[in-house]
Coordinates of N, CA and C in Angstrom, one line a residue:
M1 N -10.6 -86.0 84.6 CA -11.2 -85.7 83.2 C -12.3 -86.7 83.0
L2 N -12.4 -87.7 83.9 CA -13.4 -88.6 83.7 C -14.8 -88.2 83.5
A3 N -15.2 -87.5 84.6 CA -16.5 -86.9 84.6 C -17.0 -86.1 83.2
P4 N -16.3 -85.1 82.8 CA -16.4 -84.5 81.4 C -16.5 -85.7 80.3
I5 N -15.7 -86.5 80.4 CA -15.8 -87.7 79.3 C -17.0 -88.3 79.2
L6 N -17.6 -88.9 80.4 CA -18.9 -89.4 80.5 C -19.9 -88.5 80.1
S7 N -19.8 -87.4 80.6 CA -21.0 -86.4 80.3 C -21.0 -86.4 78.7
W8 N -19.8 -86.2 78.0 CA -19.9 -86.0 76.6 C -20.3 -87.4 75.8
M9 N -20.1 -88.5 76.4 CA -20.6 -89.7 75.8 C -21.9 -90.0 76.0
S10 N -22.7 -89.3 76.9 CA -24.1 -89.4 77.0 C -24.9 -88.7 76.1
V11 N -24.3 -87.6 75.5 CA -25.0 -86.8 74.4 C -25.3 -87.5 73.2
P12 N -26.3 -87.6 72.6 CA -26.6 -88.2 71.3 C -25.6 -87.8 70.2
A13 N -25.4 -88.6 69.2 CA -24.3 -88.3 68.3 C -24.9 -87.1 67.4
W14 N -26.2 -87.0 67.3 CA -26.8 -85.9 66.7 C -27.7 -85.3 67.6
G15 N -27.6 -83.8 67.7 CA -28.4 -83.1 68.8 C -30.0 -83.4 68.4
Q16 N -30.3 -84.0 67.1 CA -31.6 -84.2 66.9 C -32.1 -85.6 67.1
A17 N -31.2 -86.3 67.6 CA -31.4 -87.9 67.6 C -32.5 -88.4 68.3
L18 N -33.1 -87.6 69.1 CA -34.4 -88.1 69.8 C -35.6 -87.8 69.0
D19 N -35.4 -87.0 67.9 CA -36.6 -86.9 67.0 C -36.0 -87.0 65.5
D20 N -36.3 -88.1 65.0 CA -36.1 -88.3 63.7 C -36.7 -87.6 62.6
W21 N -37.9 -86.8 63.1 CA -38.4 -86.0 62.2 C -38.4 -84.6 62.4
S22 N -37.3 -84.1 63.1 CA -37.2 -82.8 63.5 C -36.9 -82.0 62.3
D23 N -36.5 -82.3 61.2 CA -36.0 -81.5 60.1 C -37.1 -81.4 59.1
A24 N -38.4 -81.6 59.5 CA -39.5 -81.6 58.5 C -39.9 -80.2 58.4
L25 N -40.3 -79.8 57.2 CA -40.6 -78.5 56.8 C -42.0 -78.1 57.2
N26 N -42.4 -76.9 57.5 CA -43.6 -76.4 57.7 C -44.3 -77.3 58.8
I27 N -43.7 -77.8 59.9 CA -44.4 -78.7 60.9 C -45.2 -78.0 61.8
R28 N -46.4 -78.6 62.1 CA -47.4 -77.9 62.9 C -47.9 -79.0 63.9
A29 N -48.3 -78.6 65.0 CA -48.9 -79.6 66.1 C -50.3 -79.6 66.0
T30 N -51.0 -80.8 66.2 CA -52.5 -80.8 66.2 C -52.9 -81.9 67.1
S31 N -54.2 -81.9 67.5 CA -54.6 -82.8 68.7 C -56.1 -83.2 68.1
Y32 N -56.6 -84.4 68.4 CA -57.9 -84.8 68.1 C -58.2 -86.0 69.2
L33 N -59.5 -86.3 69.2 CA -60.0 -87.3 70.0 C -60.2 -88.7 69.0
D34 N -59.9 -89.8 69.7 CA -60.0 -91.2 69.1 C -60.9 -91.8 69.9
P35 N -62.0 -92.4 69.5 CA -62.4 -92.1 68.2 C -63.1 -91.0 67.7
G36 N -63.4 -90.7 66.4 CA -64.0 -89.6 66.3 C -65.4 -89.5 66.4
P37 N -66.1 -88.3 66.6 CA -67.4 -88.1 67.0 C -68.3 -88.9 65.8
A38 N -69.2 -89.7 66.5 CA -70.6 -90.4 65.8 C -70.0 -91.7 65.1
H39 N -68.6 -92.3 65.4 CA -68.0 -93.4 64.7 C -68.6 -94.6 65.8
V40 N -69.4 -95.4 65.3 CA -69.7 -96.5 66.2 C -68.6 -97.7 66.2
V41 N -67.9 -97.7 67.4 CA -66.9 -98.7 67.5 C -67.1 -99.8 68.8
Q42 N -66.4 -100.7 68.6 CA -66.5 -101.8 69.8 C -65.4 -101.9 70.5
I43 N -65.2 -102.1 71.8 CA -64.0 -102.2 72.4 C -64.2 -103.3 73.5
S44 N -63.0 -104.0 74.1 CA -63.3 -105.0 75.1 C -62.5 -104.2 76.4
V45 N -62.6 -105.1 77.5 CA -62.1 -104.6 78.8 C -60.6 -104.3 78.6
G46 N -60.3 -103.1 79.1 CA -58.9 -102.6 79.3 C -58.7 -101.7 78.2
E47 N -59.2 -101.5 77.0 CA -59.2 -100.7 76.0 C -59.7 -99.2 76.3
P48 N -59.1 -98.4 75.5 CA -59.6 -96.8 75.6 C -61.0 -96.5 75.0
L49 N -61.7 -96.0 75.9 CA -63.0 -95.6 75.4 C -62.8 -94.3 74.6
V50 N -61.9 -93.3 75.0 CA -61.7 -92.4 74.2 C -60.2 -91.9 74.7
R51 N -59.5 -91.2 73.8 CA -58.2 -90.5 74.1 C -57.8 -89.4 73.4
D52 N -56.9 -88.8 74.0 CA -56.5 -87.5 73.5 C -55.2 -87.9 72.4
I53 N -55.3 -87.5 71.1 CA -54.2 -88.0 70.3 C -53.4 -86.7 69.8
K54 N -52.2 -86.7 70.0 CA -51.3 -85.7 69.7 C -50.5 -86.0 68.4
E55 N -50.4 -85.3 67.3 CA -49.7 -85.4 66.1 C -49.1 -84.1 65.6
R56 N -48.2 -84.3 64.6 CA -47.6 -83.2 64.0 C -47.9 -83.4 62.5
I57 N -48.1 -82.4 61.9 CA -48.5 -82.4 60.4 C -47.4 -81.4 59.7
A58 N -46.9 -82.1 58.4 CA -45.9 -81.5 57.8 C -46.3 -81.4 56.3
T59 N -45.6 -80.7 55.5 CA -45.6 -80.7 54.1 C -44.8 -82.0 53.6
G60 N -45.1 -82.5 52.5 CA -44.4 -83.4 51.9 C -44.9 -84.1 50.6
A61 N -44.9 -85.4 50.5 CA -45.5 -86.1 49.4 C -45.8 -87.5 49.6
K62 N -46.5 -88.1 48.7 CA -47.0 -89.5 48.7 C -46.3 -90.1 47.4
L63 N -45.9 -91.4 47.4 CA -45.4 -92.0 46.2 C -46.5 -92.5 45.4
L64 N -46.4 -92.4 44.2 CA -47.4 -92.9 43.2 C -47.1 -94.2 42.3
E65 N -45.8 -94.8 43.0 CA -45.4 -96.1 42.4 C -44.4 -96.6 43.6
P66 N -44.2 -97.9 43.6 CA -43.2 -98.4 44.4 C -41.8 -98.1 44.1
V67 N -41.0 -98.0 45.2 CA -39.4 -97.8 44.8 C -38.6 -98.8 45.5
A68 N -37.5 -99.4 44.7 CA -36.8 -100.3 45.3 C -35.2 -99.6 45.5
M69 N -34.6 -99.8 46.6 CA -33.2 -98.9 46.8 C -32.3 -99.3 46.0
P70 N -31.6 -98.3 45.5 CA -30.4 -98.7 44.7 C -29.5 -99.6 45.5
E71 N -28.6 -100.4 44.8 CA -27.7 -101.3 45.4 C -26.7 -100.8 46.3
K72 N -26.3 -99.6 46.1 CA -25.4 -98.9 46.9 C -25.8 -98.0 48.2
V73 N -27.3 -98.3 48.1 CA -27.8 -97.7 49.4 C -27.8 -99.0 50.6
S74 N -27.3 -98.6 51.6 CA -27.1 -99.7 52.6 C -28.5 -99.9 53.4
A75 N -29.4 -99.2 53.4 CA -30.7 -99.6 54.1 C -31.7 -100.0 52.8
K76 N -32.3 -101.2 52.9 CA -32.9 -101.8 51.7 C -34.3 -101.6 51.7
M77 N -35.0 -100.8 52.8 CA -36.5 -100.9 53.0 C -37.0 -100.5 51.7
P78 N -38.1 -101.5 51.2 CA -38.6 -101.1 49.7 C -39.7 -100.1 50.3
L79 N -40.0 -99.3 49.3 CA -40.9 -98.2 49.5 C -42.4 -98.5 48.6
R80 N -43.5 -98.4 49.2 CA -44.9 -98.9 48.6 C -45.4 -97.7 47.9
T81 N -46.3 -98.1 47.1 CA -47.2 -97.1 46.5 C -48.0 -96.2 47.7
G82 N -48.1 -95.0 47.6 CA -48.9 -94.3 48.9 C -48.0 -93.9 49.9
E83 N -46.7 -94.4 49.8 CA -45.8 -94.1 51.1 C -45.6 -92.8 51.3
P84 N -45.9 -92.3 52.7 CA -45.9 -90.8 53.1 C -44.4 -90.4 53.2
L85 N -44.1 -89.2 52.7 CA -42.8 -88.9 53.0 C -43.0 -87.2 53.5
F86 N -42.1 -86.9 54.4 CA -42.0 -85.5 54.8 C -40.9 -84.7 54.1
Q87 N -41.2 -83.4 53.8 CA -40.3 -82.6 53.0 C -39.3 -82.0 54.1
I88 N -38.0 -81.9 53.5 CA -36.9 -81.3 54.2 C -36.2 -80.4 53.2
G89 N -35.4 -79.6 53.8 CA -34.6 -78.6 53.0 C -33.8 -79.2 52.2
T90 N -33.5 -78.6 50.9 CA -32.4 -78.9 49.9 C -32.1 -78.0 48.8
K91 N -31.1 -78.1 48.4 CA -30.6 -77.2 47.2 C -31.2 -77.6 45.9
K92 N -31.6 -78.9 46.0 CA -32.3 -79.5 44.7 C -33.7 -79.0 44.7
A93 N -34.5 -79.5 43.7 CA -35.8 -79.1 43.3 C -36.7 -79.5 44.6
F94 N -36.6 -80.8 45.1 CA -37.4 -81.3 46.2 C -36.9 -82.6 46.7
K95 N -36.9 -82.6 48.2 CA -36.3 -83.6 48.8 C -37.3 -84.0 49.9
A96 N -37.5 -85.3 50.2 CA -38.5 -85.9 51.3 C -38.0 -87.2 51.8
C97 N -38.3 -87.3 53.0 CA -37.9 -88.6 53.6 C -39.1 -89.4 54.2
T98 N -38.9 -90.7 54.5 CA -40.2 -91.6 55.0 C -40.4 -91.4 56.3
V99 N -41.8 -91.4 56.6 CA -42.2 -91.3 58.0 C -41.8 -92.4 58.7
R100 N -41.9 -93.5 58.1 CA -41.4 -94.9 59.0 C -39.9 -94.9 58.9
L101 N -39.2 -95.7 59.8 CA -37.8 -95.7 59.6 C -37.5 -97.1 59.2
N102 N -36.1 -97.0 58.5 CA -35.7 -98.1 57.8 C -34.8 -99.1 58.9
E103 N -34.3 -100.2 58.4 CA -33.7 -101.1 59.4 C -32.5 -100.5 60.0
L104 N -32.1 -99.3 59.5 CA -31.0 -98.6 60.2 C -31.6 -97.7 61.3
R105 N -32.8 -97.5 61.3 CA -33.4 -96.6 62.4 C -33.4 -95.2 61.9
W106 N -33.4 -94.9 60.6 CA -33.4 -93.5 60.1 C -34.6 -93.5 59.1
P107 N -35.1 -92.3 58.7 CA -35.9 -92.3 57.7 C -35.2 -92.3 56.2
T108 N -35.5 -93.1 55.3 CA -35.0 -93.0 53.9 C -35.4 -91.8 53.3
C109 N -34.4 -91.2 52.5 CA -34.7 -90.0 51.8 C -34.7 -90.2 50.3
L110 N -35.4 -89.4 49.6 CA -35.7 -89.3 48.1 C -35.4 -88.0 47.5
I111 N -34.7 -87.8 46.5 CA -34.4 -86.6 45.9 C -35.0 -86.3 44.6
D112 N -35.7 -85.2 44.0 CA -36.2 -85.1 42.9 C -35.1 -83.8 42.3
D113 N -34.2 -84.2 41.5 CA -33.2 -83.2 41.2 C -33.7 -82.1 40.2
D114 N -34.7 -82.4 39.3 CA -35.0 -81.3 38.4 C -36.4 -80.8 38.5
G115 N -37.1 -81.2 39.5 CA -38.5 -80.7 39.7 C -39.4 -81.2 38.8
D116 N -39.3 -82.3 38.1 CA -40.2 -82.9 37.1 C -41.3 -84.0 37.8
G117 N -41.3 -84.0 39.1 CA -42.5 -84.5 39.9 C -42.1 -86.2 39.9
R118 N -40.9 -86.4 39.8 CA -40.3 -87.8 39.8 C -39.1 -87.7 40.6
F119 N -39.0 -88.7 41.6 CA -37.6 -88.6 42.5 C -36.7 -89.5 41.6
D120 N -35.3 -88.9 41.7 CA -34.2 -89.3 41.0 C -33.3 -90.3 41.7
R121 N -33.1 -89.9 43.0 CA -32.1 -90.6 43.9 C -32.6 -90.9 45.2
A122 N -31.9 -91.8 46.0 CA -32.3 -92.0 47.4 C -31.0 -92.4 48.1
G123 N -31.2 -92.1 49.6 CA -30.1 -92.2 50.4 C -30.5 -92.7 51.6
R124 N -29.7 -93.4 52.5 CA -30.2 -94.1 53.7 C -30.9 -93.1 54.6
N125 N -30.3 -91.9 54.6 CA -30.8 -90.8 55.5 C -30.7 -89.6 55.0
S126 N -31.0 -88.5 55.7 CA -30.8 -87.1 55.1 C -29.6 -86.6 54.7
L127 N -28.4 -87.2 55.5 CA -27.1 -86.8 55.4 C -26.2 -87.7 54.6
A128 N -26.6 -88.8 54.2 CA -25.9 -89.8 53.5 C -25.9 -89.4 51.9
P129 N -24.8 -89.8 51.1 CA -25.0 -89.6 49.8 C -26.2 -90.5 49.1
A130 N -27.0 -89.6 48.1 CA -27.9 -90.2 47.4 C -27.3 -90.9 46.2
H131 N -28.1 -91.9 45.8 CA -27.6 -92.8 44.6 C -28.8 -92.9 43.7
P132 N -28.6 -92.9 42.3 CA -29.6 -93.0 41.4 C -30.5 -94.4 41.5
L133 N -31.8 -94.0 41.4 CA -32.8 -95.0 41.3 C -32.7 -95.8 40.0
A134 N -33.2 -97.0 39.9 CA -33.2 -97.7 38.6 C -34.1 -97.2 37.6
A135 N -35.2 -96.4 38.2 CA -36.0 -95.8 37.2 C -36.5 -94.6 38.1
P136 N -36.8 -93.4 37.6 CA -37.5 -92.4 38.4 C -38.8 -92.7 39.0
A137 N -39.2 -92.5 40.2 CA -40.4 -92.7 40.9 C -41.4 -91.4 40.9
A138 N -42.5 -91.4 40.4 CA -43.4 -90.3 40.6 C -44.1 -90.2 41.9
Y139 N -44.4 -88.9 42.3 CA -44.9 -88.5 43.5 C -46.0 -87.4 43.4
A140 N -46.7 -87.4 44.4 CA -47.7 -86.3 44.4 C -47.3 -85.5 45.7
T141 N -47.3 -84.3 45.6 CA -47.1 -83.4 46.9 C -48.3 -83.4 47.8
S142 N -48.1 -83.1 49.1 CA -49.2 -83.1 50.0 C -48.7 -81.9 51.0
S143 N -50.0 -81.4 51.7 CA -49.7 -80.7 52.9 C -50.1 -81.2 54.1
D144 N -50.4 -82.5 54.1 CA -51.1 -83.1 55.2 C -50.4 -84.5 55.6
I145 N -48.9 -84.5 55.7 CA -48.2 -85.8 56.0 C -47.9 -85.6 57.5
R146 N -48.6 -86.8 58.3 CA -48.6 -86.9 59.7 C -47.2 -87.5 60.1
V147 N -46.7 -86.8 61.0 CA -45.2 -87.4 61.6 C -45.4 -87.5 62.9
P148 N -44.8 -88.5 63.8 CA -45.0 -88.8 65.2 C -44.8 -87.6 66.1
A149 N -45.3 -87.6 67.1 CA -45.0 -86.5 68.2 C -43.9 -87.2 69.1
V150 N -42.6 -86.7 69.2 CA -41.9 -87.3 69.9 C -42.3 -87.2 71.4
A151 N -42.5 -85.9 71.9 CA -43.0 -85.5 73.1 C -44.4 -85.1 73.1
S152 N -45.2 -85.9 73.7 CA -46.7 -85.4 73.4 C -47.3 -84.6 74.3
G153 N -46.3 -84.3 75.3 CA -47.0 -83.3 76.3 C -48.1 -84.0 77.2
F154 N -49.1 -83.0 77.6 CA -50.1 -83.5 78.3 C -51.2 -84.2 77.4
S155 N -51.8 -85.4 77.9 CA -52.9 -86.1 77.2 C -53.7 -86.7 78.3
R156 N -54.9 -87.4 77.9 CA -55.6 -88.1 78.7 C -56.4 -89.1 78.1
A157 N -57.1 -90.0 79.0 CA -57.7 -91.1 78.4 C -58.7 -91.7 79.4
I158 N -59.6 -92.3 78.9 CA -60.7 -92.9 79.7 C -60.9 -94.5 79.1
L159 N -60.3 -95.2 80.2 CA -60.5 -96.9 79.8 C -61.6 -97.6 80.1
Y160 N -62.2 -98.5 79.3 CA -63.2 -99.3 79.7 C -62.8 -100.5 80.5
Q161 N -63.4 -100.7 81.8 CA -63.0 -101.8 82.8 C -64.2 -102.7 82.9
G162 N -65.1 -102.5 82.1 CA -66.1 -103.6 82.2 C -67.5 -103.0 83.0
F163 N -68.3 -103.9 83.1 CA -69.6 -103.5 84.0 C -69.9 -104.5 85.0
A164 N -70.7 -104.2 86.1 CA -71.0 -105.0 87.1 C -72.4 -104.5 87.6
G165 N -73.4 -105.4 87.2 CA -74.8 -105.0 87.6 C -75.3 -103.9 86.8
D166 N -75.5 -102.8 87.5 CA -76.1 -101.7 86.7 C -75.2 -100.7 86.7
A167 N -74.0 -100.8 86.7 CA -72.9 -99.6 86.6 C -71.8 -100.2 85.5
L168 N -71.3 -99.1 84.8 CA -70.4 -99.2 83.9 C -69.1 -98.7 84.6
R169 N -68.1 -99.5 84.5 CA -66.8 -99.2 85.2 C -65.9 -98.6 84.4
L170 N -65.2 -97.5 84.7 CA -64.4 -96.6 83.9 C -63.1 -96.4 84.7
S171 N -62.0 -95.9 83.9 CA -60.8 -95.6 84.6 C -60.4 -94.3 83.8
Y172 N -60.1 -93.1 84.5 CA -59.6 -91.8 83.7 C -58.2 -91.8 84.1
R173 N -57.4 -91.6 83.1 CA -55.9 -91.5 83.4 C -55.4 -90.1 82.6
E174 N -54.4 -89.4 83.2 CA -53.7 -88.5 82.7 C -52.2 -88.7 82.4
F175 N -51.7 -88.3 81.4 CA -50.4 -88.7 80.9 C -49.5 -87.4 80.7
S176 N -48.3 -87.3 81.0 CA -47.1 -86.4 80.6 C -46.2 -87.0 79.7
D177 N -46.2 -86.8 78.4 CA -45.1 -87.4 77.6 C -45.4 -88.9 77.6
D178 N -46.6 -89.2 77.5 CA -46.9 -90.7 77.2 C -46.7 -91.5 78.7
I179 N -46.3 -90.9 79.7 CA -46.0 -91.5 81.0 C -47.2 -91.2 81.9
A180 N -47.9 -92.3 82.5 CA -49.0 -92.0 83.3 C -48.7 -91.1 84.6
R181 N -49.5 -90.3 84.9 CA -49.2 -89.5 86.3 C -50.1 -90.1 87.3
P182 N -49.4 -91.0 88.4 CA -50.0 -91.7 89.2 C -51.3 -91.1 90.1
A183 N -51.0 -89.7 90.3 CA -51.9 -89.1 91.2 C -53.1 -88.6 90.3
F184 N -53.0 -88.9 89.1 CA -54.2 -88.4 88.1 C -54.9 -89.6 87.5
S185 N -54.8 -90.6 88.2 CA -55.8 -91.7 87.7 C -57.0 -91.8 88.7
E186 N -58.2 -92.1 88.2 CA -59.3 -92.0 88.9 C -60.5 -93.2 88.5
D187 N -60.8 -94.1 89.3 CA -61.7 -95.0 89.0 C -63.0 -94.5 89.0
L188 N -64.0 -94.6 88.0 CA -65.2 -94.1 87.8 C -66.4 -95.1 87.7
S189 N -67.5 -94.9 88.2 CA -68.6 -95.8 87.9 C -69.8 -95.0 87.5
V190 N -70.4 -95.4 86.3 CA -71.5 -94.6 85.8 C -72.9 -95.6 85.8
P191 N -74.1 -95.0 86.2 CA -75.1 -95.8 86.2 C -75.5 -96.2 84.8
L192 N -75.9 -97.7 84.8 CA -76.3 -98.3 83.4 C -77.8 -98.7 83.4
G193 N -78.5 -98.2 82.4 CA -79.7 -98.5 82.2 C -79.8 -99.9 81.6
K194 N -81.2 -100.4 81.5 CA -81.4 -101.6 81.0 C -81.7 -101.8 79.5
T195 N -82.0 -100.3 78.9 CA -82.5 -100.3 77.4 C -81.4 -99.7 76.8
F196 N -81.1 -100.1 75.4 CA -80.4 -99.2 74.4 C -80.8 -98.7 73.3
P197 N -80.3 -97.8 72.6 CA -79.3 -97.0 72.9 C -79.6 -96.0 74.2
Q198 N -78.5 -95.7 74.8 CA -78.6 -94.9 75.9 C -77.3 -94.1 76.1
K199 N -77.5 -92.8 76.7 CA -76.4 -91.9 76.7 C -75.9 -91.6 78.0
F200 N -74.5 -91.4 78.2 CA -74.0 -91.2 79.5 C -73.0 -90.0 79.4
A201 N -72.6 -89.3 80.3 CA -71.6 -88.3 80.3 C -70.6 -88.5 81.3
V202 N -69.4 -88.2 80.9 CA -68.3 -88.5 82.1 C -67.2 -87.4 81.7
K203 N -66.6 -86.8 82.5 CA -65.5 -85.8 82.3 C -65.7 -84.9 81.3
G204 N -67.0 -84.4 81.0 CA -67.2 -83.4 80.0 C -67.5 -84.0 78.7
L205 N -67.6 -85.2 78.4 CA -67.8 -85.8 77.1 C -69.1 -86.7 77.2
V206 N -69.9 -86.8 76.1 CA -71.0 -87.4 76.0 C -70.7 -88.7 75.1
F207 N -71.4 -89.7 75.5 CA -71.3 -91.0 74.8 C -72.7 -91.6 74.5
T208 N -72.8 -92.3 73.5 CA -74.0 -93.1 73.5 C -73.7 -94.9 73.4
I209 N -74.1 -95.4 74.3 CA -74.0 -96.8 74.4 C -75.0 -97.6 73.4
H210 N -74.6 -98.4 72.4 CA -75.5 -99.1 71.5 C -75.8 -100.5 72.1
S211 N -74.6 -101.2 72.8 CA -75.0 -102.4 73.4 C -73.8 -102.7 74.3
I212 N -74.0 -103.6 75.1 CA -72.9 -104.2 76.1 C -73.2 -105.6 76.5
D213 N -72.2 -106.3 76.4 CA -72.3 -107.7 76.8 C -70.8 -108.3 77.1
G214 N -70.7 -109.5 77.4 CA -69.4 -110.0 77.8 C -68.2 -109.9 76.7
M215 N -68.5 -109.6 75.5 CA -67.7 -109.4 74.3 C -67.2 -108.1 74.2
G216 N -67.9 -107.2 75.1 CA -67.3 -105.7 74.8 C -68.5 -104.7 74.8
L217 N -68.0 -103.5 74.6 CA -68.9 -102.3 74.7 C -69.0 -101.8 73.3
E218 N -70.1 -101.6 72.7 CA -70.5 -100.9 71.3 C -70.8 -99.5 71.6
Y219 N -70.3 -98.6 71.3 CA -70.6 -97.2 71.5 C -70.1 -96.2 70.5
S220 N -70.5 -95.0 70.6 CA -70.1 -93.9 69.7 C -69.9 -92.6 70.5
L221 N -69.0 -91.8 70.2 CA -68.6 -90.5 71.0 C -69.3 -89.5 70.2
E222 N -70.1 -88.7 71.1 CA -71.1 -87.7 70.5 C -70.4 -86.4 70.7
S223 N -69.4 -86.0 71.7 CA -68.7 -84.8 71.7 C -67.5 -84.8 70.7
T224 N -67.3 -83.4 70.2 CA -66.3 -83.2 69.3 C -64.9 -82.8 69.9
A225 N -64.9 -82.2 71.1 CA -63.7 -81.8 71.9 C -63.9 -82.1 73.5
W226 N -62.7 -82.1 73.9 CA -62.5 -82.5 75.5 C -62.6 -81.0 76.2

């Protein structure tokens, strides 16, 4: 009987425990390049020149005023004005939970009982009893709430490794669920001219270098997609 018991103990208490945002409504995946096109940024050696960002977008709300947790709610994380909340299913008018996790490692959830655009109650998570707020808190609904991607799948990045003489040193990396794939790392060297700004291309992306010295590389990404 020992093996079945150990197997049962290894399963998370909730089937969704590995994804604290799994019950978000209308969730969809998206990806983009960081930095965005034409943004002039400065990085130092070891920082990413460009990376593939995977995110999920859900419907939800943003608080229009701060919220203090009721005394009966065991997680006391204060919520600030502008706090993003993702919408979840409810029999009440509207229910949404914080994107960031409270001190108990759960999203704190708020409920609007009557649909008047103000939250009336709060709970330490989506399953715990919700208790009345000291005063209702106003919110604005949103269709653009970003929630973390727990398993990001395939992604890639190019790291800045400095320069030597007339060459820019870079490192290309591929990742699977945020873990580097050793067989898919490649050191690259790009010819570096003596005047700026200057353009260069690597792995299908075009960049403009504005300046480079011992303090770092100032550049912009010209491409819009990888």
